[in-house]
PDB file of C-alpha atoms in Angstrom:
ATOM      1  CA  UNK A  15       0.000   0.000   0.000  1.00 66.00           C
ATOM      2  CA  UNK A  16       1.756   3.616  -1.112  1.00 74.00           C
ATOM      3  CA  UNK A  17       1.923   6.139   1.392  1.00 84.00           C
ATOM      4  CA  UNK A  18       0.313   9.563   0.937  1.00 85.00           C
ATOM      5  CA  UNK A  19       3.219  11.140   0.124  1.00 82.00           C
ATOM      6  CA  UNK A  20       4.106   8.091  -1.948  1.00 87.00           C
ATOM      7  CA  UNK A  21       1.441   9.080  -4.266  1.00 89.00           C
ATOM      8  CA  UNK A  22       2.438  12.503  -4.344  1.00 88.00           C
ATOM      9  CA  UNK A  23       5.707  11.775  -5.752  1.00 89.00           C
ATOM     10  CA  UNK A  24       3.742   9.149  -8.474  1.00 92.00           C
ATOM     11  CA  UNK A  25       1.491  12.060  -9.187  1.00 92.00           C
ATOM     12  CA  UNK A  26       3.997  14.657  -9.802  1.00 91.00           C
ATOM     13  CA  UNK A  27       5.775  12.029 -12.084  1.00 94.00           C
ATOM     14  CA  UNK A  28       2.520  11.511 -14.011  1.00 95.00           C
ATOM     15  CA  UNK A  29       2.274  15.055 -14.150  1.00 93.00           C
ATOM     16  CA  UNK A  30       5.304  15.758 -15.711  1.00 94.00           C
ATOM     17  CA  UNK A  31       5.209  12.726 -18.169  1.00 97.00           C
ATOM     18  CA  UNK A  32       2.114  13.838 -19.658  1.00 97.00           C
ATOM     19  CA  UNK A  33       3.074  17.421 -20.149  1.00 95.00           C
ATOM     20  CA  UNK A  34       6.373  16.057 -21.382  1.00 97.00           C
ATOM     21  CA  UNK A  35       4.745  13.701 -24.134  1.00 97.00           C
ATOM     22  CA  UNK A  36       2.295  16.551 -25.018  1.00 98.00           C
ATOM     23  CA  UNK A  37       4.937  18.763 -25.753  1.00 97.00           C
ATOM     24  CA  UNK A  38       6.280  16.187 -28.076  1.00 97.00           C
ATOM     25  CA  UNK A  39       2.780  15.739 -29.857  1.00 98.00           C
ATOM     26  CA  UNK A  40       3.082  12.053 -29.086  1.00 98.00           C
ATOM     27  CA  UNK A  41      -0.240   9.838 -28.653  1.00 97.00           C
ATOM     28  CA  UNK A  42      -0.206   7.182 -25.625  1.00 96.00           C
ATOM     29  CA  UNK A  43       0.186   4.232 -27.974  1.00 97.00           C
ATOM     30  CA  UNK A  44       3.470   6.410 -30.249  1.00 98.00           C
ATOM     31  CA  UNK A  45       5.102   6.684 -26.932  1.00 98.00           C
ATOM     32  CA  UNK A  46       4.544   3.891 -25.834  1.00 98.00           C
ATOM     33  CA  UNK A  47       5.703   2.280 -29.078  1.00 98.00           C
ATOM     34  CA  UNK A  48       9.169   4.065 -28.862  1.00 98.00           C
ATOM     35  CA  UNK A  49       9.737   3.663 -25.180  1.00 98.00           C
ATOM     36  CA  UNK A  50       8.654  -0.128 -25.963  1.00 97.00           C
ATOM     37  CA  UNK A  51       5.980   0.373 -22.559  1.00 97.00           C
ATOM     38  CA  UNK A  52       2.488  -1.037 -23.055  1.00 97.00           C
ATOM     39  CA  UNK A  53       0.271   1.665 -23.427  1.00 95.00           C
ATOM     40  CA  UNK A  54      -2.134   1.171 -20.809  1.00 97.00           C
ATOM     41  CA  UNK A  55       1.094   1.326 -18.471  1.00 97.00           C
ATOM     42  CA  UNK A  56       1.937   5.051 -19.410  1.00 97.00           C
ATOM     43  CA  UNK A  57      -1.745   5.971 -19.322  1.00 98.00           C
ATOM     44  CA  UNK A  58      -1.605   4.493 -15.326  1.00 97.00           C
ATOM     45  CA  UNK A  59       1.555   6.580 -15.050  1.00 97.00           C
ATOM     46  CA  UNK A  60       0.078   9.888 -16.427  1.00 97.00           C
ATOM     47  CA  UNK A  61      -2.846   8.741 -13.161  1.00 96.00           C
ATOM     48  CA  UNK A  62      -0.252   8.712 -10.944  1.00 94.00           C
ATOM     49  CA  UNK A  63      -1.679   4.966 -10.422  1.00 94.00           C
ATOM     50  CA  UNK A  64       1.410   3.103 -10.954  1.00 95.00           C
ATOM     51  CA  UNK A  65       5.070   2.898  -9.316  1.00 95.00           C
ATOM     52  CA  UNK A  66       7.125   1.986 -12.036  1.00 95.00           C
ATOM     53  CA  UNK A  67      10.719   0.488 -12.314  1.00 96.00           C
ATOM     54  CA  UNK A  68      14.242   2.092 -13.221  1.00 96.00           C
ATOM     55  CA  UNK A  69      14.248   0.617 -16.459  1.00 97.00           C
ATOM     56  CA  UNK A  70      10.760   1.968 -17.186  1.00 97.00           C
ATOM     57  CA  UNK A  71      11.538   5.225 -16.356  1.00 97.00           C
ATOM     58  CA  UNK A  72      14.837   5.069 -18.381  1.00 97.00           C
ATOM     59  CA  UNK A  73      12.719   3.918 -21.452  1.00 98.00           C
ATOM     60  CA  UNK A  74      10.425   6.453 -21.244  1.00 98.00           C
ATOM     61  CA  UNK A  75      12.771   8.937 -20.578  1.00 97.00           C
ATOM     62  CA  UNK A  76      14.708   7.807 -23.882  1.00 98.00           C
ATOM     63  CA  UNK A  77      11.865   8.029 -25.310  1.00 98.00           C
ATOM     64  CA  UNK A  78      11.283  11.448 -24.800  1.00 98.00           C
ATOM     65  CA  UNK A  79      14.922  12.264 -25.300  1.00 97.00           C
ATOM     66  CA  UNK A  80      15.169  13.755 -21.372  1.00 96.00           C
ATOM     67  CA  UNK A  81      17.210  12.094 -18.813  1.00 95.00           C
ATOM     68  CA  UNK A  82      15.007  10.072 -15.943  1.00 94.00           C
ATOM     69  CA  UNK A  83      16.041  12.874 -13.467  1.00 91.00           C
ATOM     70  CA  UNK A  84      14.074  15.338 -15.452  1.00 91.00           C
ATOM     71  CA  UNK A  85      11.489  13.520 -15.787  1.00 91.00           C
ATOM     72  CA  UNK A  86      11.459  12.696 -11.637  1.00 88.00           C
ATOM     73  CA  UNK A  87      11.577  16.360 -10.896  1.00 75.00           C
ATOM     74  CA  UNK A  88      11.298  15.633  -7.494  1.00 66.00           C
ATOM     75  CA  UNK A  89      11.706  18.171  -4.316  1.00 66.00           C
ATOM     76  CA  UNK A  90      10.931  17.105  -1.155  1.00 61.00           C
ATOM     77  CA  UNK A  91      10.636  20.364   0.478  1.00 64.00           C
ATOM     78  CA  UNK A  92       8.056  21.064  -1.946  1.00 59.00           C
ATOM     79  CA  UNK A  93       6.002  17.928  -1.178  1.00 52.00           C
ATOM     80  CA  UNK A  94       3.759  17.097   1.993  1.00 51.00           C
TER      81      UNK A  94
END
C-alpha cells in the first residue's frame, strides 16, 4: 500500500510525463511504441496509479529524449 506522500511523488511524475509527451505531440500508444511500454502502463503513469521500475523510467525517458532525473523532478521540500 503507497503512502500519501508516496502518491504525491507518483502524481507529480505523471504530471510531468504527460506534459512532457504533449509537448512532443506524441499519442499514448506512439510513446509507448518508442519507449517499448504497453500503453495502458503510461496511461496508469500519467494517473499517478502506478510505481514503475528504473528501467521503465529510463525507457520512457529515452523516449522522450530527457534524462530520468528530469522527468522525476522531485523536491521534497516542496512535497507534503
Amino acid at each position: 500500500m503507497l503512502t500519501n506522500k508516496n502518491q504525491v511523488v507518483l502524481k507529480a511524475l505523471g504530471e510531468k510525463l504527460h506534459q512532457q509527451r504533449k509537448a512532443k505531440k506524441l499519442s499514448l500508444r506512439q510513446l509507448a511504441s518508442i519507449a517499448d511500454v504497453d500503453y495502458s502502463q503510461i496511461d496508469k503513469i500519467e494517473k499517478g496509479r502506478l510505481n514503475i521500475t528504473i528501467i521503465t523510467l529510463i525507457s520512457i525517458a529515452d523516449a522522450l529524449e530527457m534524462s530520468p532525473g528530469e522527468l522525476l523532478d522531485y523536491n521534497p521540500e516542496e512535497r507534503p
